[in-house]
JSON list of C-alpha atoms in Angstrom, two decimals:
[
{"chain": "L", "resi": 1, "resn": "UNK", "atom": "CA", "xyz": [-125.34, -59.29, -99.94]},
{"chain": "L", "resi": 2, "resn": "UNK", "atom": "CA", "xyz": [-125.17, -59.90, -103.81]},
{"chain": "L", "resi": 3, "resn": "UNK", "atom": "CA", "xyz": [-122.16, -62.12, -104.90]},
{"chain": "L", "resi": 4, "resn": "UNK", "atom": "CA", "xyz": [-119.27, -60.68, -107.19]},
{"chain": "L", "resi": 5, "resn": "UNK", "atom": "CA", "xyz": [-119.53, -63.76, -109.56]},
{"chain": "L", "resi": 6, "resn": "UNK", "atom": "CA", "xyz": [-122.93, -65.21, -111.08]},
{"chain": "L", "resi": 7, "resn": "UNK", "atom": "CA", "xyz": [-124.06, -68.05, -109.21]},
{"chain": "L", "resi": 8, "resn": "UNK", "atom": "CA", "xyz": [-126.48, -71.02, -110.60]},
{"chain": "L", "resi": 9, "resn": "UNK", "atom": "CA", "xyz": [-128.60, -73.07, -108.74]},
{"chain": "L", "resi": 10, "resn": "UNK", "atom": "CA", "xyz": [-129.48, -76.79, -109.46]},
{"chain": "L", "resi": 11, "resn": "UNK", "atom": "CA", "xyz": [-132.17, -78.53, -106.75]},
{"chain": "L", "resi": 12, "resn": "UNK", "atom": "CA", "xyz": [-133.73, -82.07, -107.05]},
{"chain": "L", "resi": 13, "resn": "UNK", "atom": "CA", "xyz": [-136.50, -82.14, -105.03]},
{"chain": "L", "resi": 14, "resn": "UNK", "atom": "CA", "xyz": [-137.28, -86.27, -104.26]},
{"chain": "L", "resi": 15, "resn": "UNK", "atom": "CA", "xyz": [-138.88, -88.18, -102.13]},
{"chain": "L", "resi": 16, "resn": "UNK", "atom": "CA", "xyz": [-136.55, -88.85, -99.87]},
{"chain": "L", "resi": 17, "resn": "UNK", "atom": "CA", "xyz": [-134.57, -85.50, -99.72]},
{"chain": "L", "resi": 18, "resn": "UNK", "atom": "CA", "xyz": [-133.88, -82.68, -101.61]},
{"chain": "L", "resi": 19, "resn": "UNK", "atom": "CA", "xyz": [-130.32, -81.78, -102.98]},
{"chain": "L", "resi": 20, "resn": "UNK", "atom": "CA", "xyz": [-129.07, -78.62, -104.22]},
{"chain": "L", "resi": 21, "resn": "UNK", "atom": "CA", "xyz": [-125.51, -77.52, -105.98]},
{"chain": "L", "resi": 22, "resn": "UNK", "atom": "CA", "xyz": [-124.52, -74.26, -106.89]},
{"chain": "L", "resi": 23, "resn": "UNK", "atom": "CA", "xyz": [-122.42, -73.29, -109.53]},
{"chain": "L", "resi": 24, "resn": "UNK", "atom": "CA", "xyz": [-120.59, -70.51, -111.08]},
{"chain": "L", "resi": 25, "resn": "UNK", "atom": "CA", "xyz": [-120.58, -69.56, -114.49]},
{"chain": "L", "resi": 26, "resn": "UNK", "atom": "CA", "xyz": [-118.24, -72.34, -115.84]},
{"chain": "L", "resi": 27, "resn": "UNK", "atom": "CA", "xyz": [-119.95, -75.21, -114.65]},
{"chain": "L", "resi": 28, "resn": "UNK", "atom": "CA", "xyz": [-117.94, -75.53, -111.32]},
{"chain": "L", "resi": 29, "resn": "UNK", "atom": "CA", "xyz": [-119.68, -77.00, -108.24]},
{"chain": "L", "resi": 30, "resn": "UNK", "atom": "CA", "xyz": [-119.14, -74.05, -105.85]},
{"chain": "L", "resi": 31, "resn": "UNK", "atom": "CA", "xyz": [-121.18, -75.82, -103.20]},
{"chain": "L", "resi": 32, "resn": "UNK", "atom": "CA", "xyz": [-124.20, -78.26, -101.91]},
{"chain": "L", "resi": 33, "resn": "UNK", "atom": "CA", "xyz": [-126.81, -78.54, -99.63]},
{"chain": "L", "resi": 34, "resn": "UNK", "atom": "CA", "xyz": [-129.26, -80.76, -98.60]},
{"chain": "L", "resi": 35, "resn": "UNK", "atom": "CA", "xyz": [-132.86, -80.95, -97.09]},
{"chain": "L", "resi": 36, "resn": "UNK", "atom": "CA", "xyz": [-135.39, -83.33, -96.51]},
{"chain": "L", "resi": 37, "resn": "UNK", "atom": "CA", "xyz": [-138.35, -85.12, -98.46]},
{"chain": "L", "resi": 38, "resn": "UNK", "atom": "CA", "xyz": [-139.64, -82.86, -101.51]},
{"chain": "L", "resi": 39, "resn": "UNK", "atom": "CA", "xyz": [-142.36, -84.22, -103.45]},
{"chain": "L", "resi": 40, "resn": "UNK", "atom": "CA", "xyz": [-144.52, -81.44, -102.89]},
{"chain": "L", "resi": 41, "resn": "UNK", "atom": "CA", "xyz": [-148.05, -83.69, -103.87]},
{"chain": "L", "resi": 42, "resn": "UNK", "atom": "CA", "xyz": [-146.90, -85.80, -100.69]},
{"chain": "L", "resi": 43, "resn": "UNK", "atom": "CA", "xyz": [-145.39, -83.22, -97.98]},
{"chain": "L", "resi": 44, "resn": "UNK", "atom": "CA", "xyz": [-147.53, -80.51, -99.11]},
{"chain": "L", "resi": 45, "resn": "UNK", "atom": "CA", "xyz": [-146.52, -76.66, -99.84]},
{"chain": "L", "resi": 46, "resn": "UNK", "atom": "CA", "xyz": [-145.73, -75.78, -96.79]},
{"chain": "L", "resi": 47, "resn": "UNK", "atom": "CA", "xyz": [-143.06, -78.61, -96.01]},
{"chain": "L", "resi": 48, "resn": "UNK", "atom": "CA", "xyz": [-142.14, -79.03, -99.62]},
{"chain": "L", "resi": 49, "resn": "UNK", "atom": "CA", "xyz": [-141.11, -75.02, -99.35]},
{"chain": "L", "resi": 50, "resn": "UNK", "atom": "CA", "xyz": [-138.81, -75.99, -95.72]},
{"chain": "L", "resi": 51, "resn": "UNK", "atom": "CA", "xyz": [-137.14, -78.74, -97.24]},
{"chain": "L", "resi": 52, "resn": "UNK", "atom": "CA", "xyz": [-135.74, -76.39, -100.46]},
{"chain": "L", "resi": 53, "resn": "UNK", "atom": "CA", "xyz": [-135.53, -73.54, -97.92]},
{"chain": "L", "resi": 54, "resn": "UNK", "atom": "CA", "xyz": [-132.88, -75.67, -96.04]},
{"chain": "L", "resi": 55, "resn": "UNK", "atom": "CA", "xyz": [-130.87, -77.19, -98.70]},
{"chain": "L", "resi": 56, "resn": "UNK", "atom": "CA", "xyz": [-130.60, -73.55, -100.84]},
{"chain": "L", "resi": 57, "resn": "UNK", "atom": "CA", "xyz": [-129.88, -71.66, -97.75]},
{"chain": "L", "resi": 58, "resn": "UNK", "atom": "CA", "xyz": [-126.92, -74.39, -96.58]},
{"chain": "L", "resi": 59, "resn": "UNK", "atom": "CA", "xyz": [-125.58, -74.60, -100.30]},
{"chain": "L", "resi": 60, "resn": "UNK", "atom": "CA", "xyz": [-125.71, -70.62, -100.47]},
{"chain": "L", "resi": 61, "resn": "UNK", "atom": "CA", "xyz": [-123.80, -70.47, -96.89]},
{"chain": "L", "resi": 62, "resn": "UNK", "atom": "CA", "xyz": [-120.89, -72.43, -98.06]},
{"chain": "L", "resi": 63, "resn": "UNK", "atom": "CA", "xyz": [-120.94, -70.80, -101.82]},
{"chain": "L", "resi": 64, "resn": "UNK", "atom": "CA", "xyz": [-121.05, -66.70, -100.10]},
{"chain": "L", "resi": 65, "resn": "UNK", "atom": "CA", "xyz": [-119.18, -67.89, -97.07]},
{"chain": "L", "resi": 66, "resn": "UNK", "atom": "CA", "xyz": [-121.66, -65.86, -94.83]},
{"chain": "L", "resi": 67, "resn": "UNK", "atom": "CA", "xyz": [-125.30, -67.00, -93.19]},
{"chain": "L", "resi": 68, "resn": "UNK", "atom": "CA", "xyz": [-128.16, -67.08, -95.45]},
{"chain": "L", "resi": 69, "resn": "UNK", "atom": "CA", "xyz": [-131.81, -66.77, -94.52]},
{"chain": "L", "resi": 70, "resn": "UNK", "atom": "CA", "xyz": [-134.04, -67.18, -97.40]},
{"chain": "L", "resi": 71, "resn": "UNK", "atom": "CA", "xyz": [-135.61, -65.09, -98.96]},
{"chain": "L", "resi": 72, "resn": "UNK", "atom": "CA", "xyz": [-133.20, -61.71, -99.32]},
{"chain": "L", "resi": 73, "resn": "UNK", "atom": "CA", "xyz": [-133.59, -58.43, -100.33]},
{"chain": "L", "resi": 74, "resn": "UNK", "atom": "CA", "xyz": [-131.75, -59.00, -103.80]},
{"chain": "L", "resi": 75, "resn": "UNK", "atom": "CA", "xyz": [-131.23, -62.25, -105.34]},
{"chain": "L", "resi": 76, "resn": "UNK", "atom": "CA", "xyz": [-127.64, -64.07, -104.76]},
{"chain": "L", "resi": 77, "resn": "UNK", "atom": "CA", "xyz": [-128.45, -66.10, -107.75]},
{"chain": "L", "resi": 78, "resn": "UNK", "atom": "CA", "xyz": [-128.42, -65.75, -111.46]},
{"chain": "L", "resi": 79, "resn": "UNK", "atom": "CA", "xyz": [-131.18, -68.70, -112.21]},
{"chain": "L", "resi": 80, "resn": "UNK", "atom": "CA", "xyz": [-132.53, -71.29, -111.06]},
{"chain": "L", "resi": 81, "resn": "UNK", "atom": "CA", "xyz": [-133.14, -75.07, -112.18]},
{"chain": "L", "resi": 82, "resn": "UNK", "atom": "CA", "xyz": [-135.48, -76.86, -110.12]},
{"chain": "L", "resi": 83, "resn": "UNK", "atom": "CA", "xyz": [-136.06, -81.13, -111.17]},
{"chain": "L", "resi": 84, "resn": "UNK", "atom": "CA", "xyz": [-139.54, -81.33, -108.51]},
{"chain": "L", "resi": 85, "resn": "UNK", "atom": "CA", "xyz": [-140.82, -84.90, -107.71]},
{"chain": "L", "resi": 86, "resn": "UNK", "atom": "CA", "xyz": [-144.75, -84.78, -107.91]},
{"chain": "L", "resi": 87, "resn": "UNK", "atom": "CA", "xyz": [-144.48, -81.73, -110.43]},
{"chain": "L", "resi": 88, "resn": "UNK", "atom": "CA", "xyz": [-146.37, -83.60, -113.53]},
{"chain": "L", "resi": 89, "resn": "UNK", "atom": "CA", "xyz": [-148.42, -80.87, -114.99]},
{"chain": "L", "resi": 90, "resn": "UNK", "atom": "CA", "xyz": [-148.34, -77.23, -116.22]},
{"chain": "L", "resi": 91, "resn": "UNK", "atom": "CA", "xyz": [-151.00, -76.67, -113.34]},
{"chain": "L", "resi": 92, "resn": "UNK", "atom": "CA", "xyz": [-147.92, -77.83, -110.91]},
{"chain": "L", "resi": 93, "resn": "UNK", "atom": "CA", "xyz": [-145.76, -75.89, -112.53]},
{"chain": "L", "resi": 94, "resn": "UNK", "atom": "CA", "xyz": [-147.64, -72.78, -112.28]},
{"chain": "L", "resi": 95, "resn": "UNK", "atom": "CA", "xyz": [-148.79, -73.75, -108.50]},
{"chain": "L", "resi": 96, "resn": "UNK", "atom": "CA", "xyz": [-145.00, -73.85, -107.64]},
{"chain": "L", "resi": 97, "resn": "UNK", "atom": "CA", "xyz": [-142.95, -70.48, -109.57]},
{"chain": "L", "resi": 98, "resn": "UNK", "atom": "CA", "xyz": [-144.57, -68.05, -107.26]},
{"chain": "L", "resi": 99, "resn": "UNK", "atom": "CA", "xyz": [-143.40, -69.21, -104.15]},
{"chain": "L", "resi": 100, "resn": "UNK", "atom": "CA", "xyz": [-139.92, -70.65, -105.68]},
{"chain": "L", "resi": 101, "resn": "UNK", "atom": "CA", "xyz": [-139.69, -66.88, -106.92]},
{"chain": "L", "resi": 102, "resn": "UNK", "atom": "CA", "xyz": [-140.40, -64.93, -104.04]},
{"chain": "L", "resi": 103, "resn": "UNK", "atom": "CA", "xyz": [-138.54, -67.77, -102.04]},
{"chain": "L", "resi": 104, "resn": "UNK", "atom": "CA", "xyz": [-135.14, -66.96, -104.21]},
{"chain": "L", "resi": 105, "resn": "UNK", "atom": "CA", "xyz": [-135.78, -63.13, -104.85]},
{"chain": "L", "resi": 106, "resn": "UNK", "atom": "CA", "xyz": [-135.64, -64.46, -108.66]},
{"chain": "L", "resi": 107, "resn": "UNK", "atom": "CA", "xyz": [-137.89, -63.22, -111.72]},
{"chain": "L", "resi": 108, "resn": "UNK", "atom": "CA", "xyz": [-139.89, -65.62, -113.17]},
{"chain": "L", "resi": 109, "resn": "UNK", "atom": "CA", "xyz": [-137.90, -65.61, -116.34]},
{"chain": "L", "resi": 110, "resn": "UNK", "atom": "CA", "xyz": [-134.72, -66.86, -114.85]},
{"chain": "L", "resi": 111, "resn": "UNK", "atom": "CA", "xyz": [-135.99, -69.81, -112.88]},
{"chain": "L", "resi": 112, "resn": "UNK", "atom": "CA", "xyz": [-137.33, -73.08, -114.89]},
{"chain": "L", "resi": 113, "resn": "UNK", "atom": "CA", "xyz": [-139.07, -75.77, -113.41]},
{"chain": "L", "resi": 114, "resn": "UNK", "atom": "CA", "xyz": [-139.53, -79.58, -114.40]},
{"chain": "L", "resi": 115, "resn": "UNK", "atom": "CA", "xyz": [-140.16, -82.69, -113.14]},
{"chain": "L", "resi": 116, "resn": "UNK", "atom": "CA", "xyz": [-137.15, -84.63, -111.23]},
{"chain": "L", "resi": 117, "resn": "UNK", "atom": "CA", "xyz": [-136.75, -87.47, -113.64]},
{"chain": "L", "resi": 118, "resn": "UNK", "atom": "CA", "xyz": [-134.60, -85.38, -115.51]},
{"chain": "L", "resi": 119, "resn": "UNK", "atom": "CA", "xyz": [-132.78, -83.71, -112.87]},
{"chain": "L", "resi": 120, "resn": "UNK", "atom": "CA", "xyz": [-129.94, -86.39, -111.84]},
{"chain": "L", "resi": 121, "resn": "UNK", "atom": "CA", "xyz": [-127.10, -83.74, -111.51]},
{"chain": "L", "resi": 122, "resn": "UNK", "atom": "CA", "xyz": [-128.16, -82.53, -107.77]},
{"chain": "L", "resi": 123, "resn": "UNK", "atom": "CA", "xyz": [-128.41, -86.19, -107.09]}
]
Protein backbone atom coordinates (compact mmCIF):
# COMPACT_ATOMS: atom_id res chain seq x y z
CA UNK A 1 0.00 0.00 0.00
CA UNK A 2 3.11 2.39 -0.02
CA UNK A 3 2.41 5.82 -1.73
CA UNK A 4 4.31 6.87 -5.04
CA UNK A 5 5.19 10.34 -3.50
CA UNK A 6 6.76 10.92 0.12
CA UNK A 7 4.23 11.84 2.49
CA UNK A 8 4.82 13.93 5.93
CA UNK A 9 2.86 13.85 8.82
CA UNK A 10 2.17 16.81 11.25
CA UNK A 11 -0.26 15.86 14.54
CA UNK A 12 -1.07 18.21 17.52
CA UNK A 13 -2.20 16.25 20.09
CA UNK A 14 -4.38 18.85 22.68
CA UNK A 15 -6.65 18.74 25.05
CA UNK A 16 -9.48 19.08 23.36
CA UNK A 17 -8.72 17.11 20.08
CA UNK A 18 -6.06 16.05 18.13
CA UNK A 19 -5.36 17.35 14.50
CA UNK A 20 -3.27 15.91 11.91
CA UNK A 21 -2.15 17.24 8.17
CA UNK A 22 -0.25 15.48 5.79
CA UNK A 23 1.95 16.77 3.37
CA UNK A 24 4.00 16.01 0.43
CA UNK A 25 7.39 16.88 -0.13
CA UNK A 26 6.86 20.63 -1.00
CA UNK A 27 5.05 21.68 1.86
CA UNK A 28 1.51 21.10 0.33
CA UNK A 29 -1.38 20.14 2.66
CA UNK A 30 -2.39 16.87 0.93
CA UNK A 31 -4.95 16.22 3.65
CA UNK A 32 -6.35 16.39 7.49
CA UNK A 33 -7.83 14.53 10.03
CA UNK A 34 -9.05 14.86 13.25
CA UNK A 35 -9.57 12.91 16.60
CA UNK A 36 -10.44 13.55 19.95
CA UNK A 37 -8.74 14.77 23.32
CA UNK A 38 -4.81 13.94 23.35
CA UNK A 39 -3.01 14.90 26.31
CA UNK A 40 -1.83 11.62 27.00
CA UNK A 41 -1.03 12.51 31.13
CA UNK A 42 -4.97 13.10 31.18
CA UNK A 43 -6.66 10.34 28.76
CA UNK A 44 -4.03 7.92 29.40
CA UNK A 45 -2.05 5.61 26.73
CA UNK A 46 -4.56 3.76 25.74
CA UNK A 47 -7.06 6.64 24.67
CA UNK A 48 -4.29 9.06 23.91
CA UNK A 49 -3.12 6.14 21.19
CA UNK A 50 -7.27 6.06 19.71
CA UNK A 51 -7.48 9.59 19.41
CA UNK A 52 -4.03 9.80 16.98
CA UNK A 53 -5.14 6.42 15.60
CA UNK A 54 -8.32 8.22 14.27
CA UNK A 55 -7.09 11.46 13.07
CA UNK A 56 -3.79 9.70 11.10
CA UNK A 57 -5.90 7.01 9.72
CA UNK A 58 -8.78 9.74 8.36
CA UNK A 59 -5.92 12.19 7.12
CA UNK A 60 -4.10 9.08 5.43
CA UNK A 61 -7.65 7.98 3.79
CA UNK A 62 -8.14 11.20 2.04
CA UNK A 63 -4.16 11.68 1.22
CA UNK A 64 -3.95 7.58 -0.48
CA UNK A 65 -7.56 7.79 -1.50
CA UNK A 66 -8.09 4.17 -0.12
CA UNK A 67 -9.11 2.89 3.70
CA UNK A 68 -6.46 2.95 6.20
CA UNK A 69 -6.25 0.86 9.34
CA UNK A 70 -3.34 1.71 11.42
CA UNK A 71 -0.73 0.20 11.81
CA UNK A 72 0.38 -1.39 8.12
CA UNK A 73 2.71 -3.65 6.95
CA UNK A 74 5.08 -0.84 5.45
CA UNK A 75 4.97 2.67 6.39
CA UNK A 76 2.83 5.20 4.04
CA UNK A 77 4.82 7.93 5.56
CA UNK A 78 8.21 9.43 5.24
CA UNK A 79 8.34 11.07 9.02
CA UNK A 80 6.59 12.06 11.43
CA UNK A 81 6.17 15.35 13.64
CA UNK A 82 4.20 14.89 16.61
CA UNK A 83 3.50 18.55 19.02
CA UNK A 84 1.93 16.10 22.30
CA UNK A 85 0.08 18.06 25.09
CA UNK A 86 1.27 16.56 28.53
CA UNK A 87 4.66 15.45 26.82
CA UNK A 88 7.08 17.69 29.24
CA UNK A 89 9.98 15.44 29.77
CA UNK A 90 12.54 13.18 28.02
CA UNK A 91 10.89 10.34 30.24
CA UNK A 92 7.53 11.28 28.11
CA UNK A 93 9.22 11.34 25.24
CA UNK A 94 10.74 8.04 25.52
CA UNK A 95 7.31 6.57 27.13
CA UNK A 96 5.58 7.69 23.83
CA UNK A 97 8.16 6.72 20.40
CA UNK A 98 7.52 3.08 20.83
CA UNK A 99 4.03 2.96 20.43
CA UNK A 100 3.93 6.16 17.92
CA UNK A 101 6.51 3.85 15.97
CA UNK A 102 4.96 0.67 15.82
CA UNK A 103 1.58 2.67 15.52
CA UNK A 104 2.99 4.36 12.05
CA UNK A 105 5.28 1.39 10.87
CA UNK A 106 8.05 4.32 11.20
CA UNK A 107 11.80 3.93 12.54
CA UNK A 108 12.58 5.77 15.35
CA UNK A 109 14.87 8.03 13.46
CA UNK A 110 12.28 9.52 11.24
CA UNK A 111 9.64 10.43 13.77
CA UNK A 112 10.39 13.46 16.38
CA UNK A 113 8.41 14.22 19.20
CA UNK A 114 7.83 17.54 21.30
CA UNK A 115 5.59 19.16 23.31
CA UNK A 116 2.39 20.93 21.57
CA UNK A 117 3.24 24.48 22.41
CA UNK A 118 5.21 24.54 19.48
CA UNK A 119 3.13 22.65 17.20
CA UNK A 120 0.44 25.37 15.92
CA UNK A 121 0.53 24.19 12.20
CA UNK A 122 -1.99 21.05 12.74
CA UNK A 123 -4.04 23.53 14.64
Amino acid sequence: MASSRRLFLCVDCGGTKTAAVVSDEAGNVVSRGSGGPSNFMDVGMTAFLRAVKTAVEAALHDAVGTEVSLPTSDSLLSAAWFGISGCDSPASIAALQPPLSSLLSLSLSNLIIANDSSSRVAA
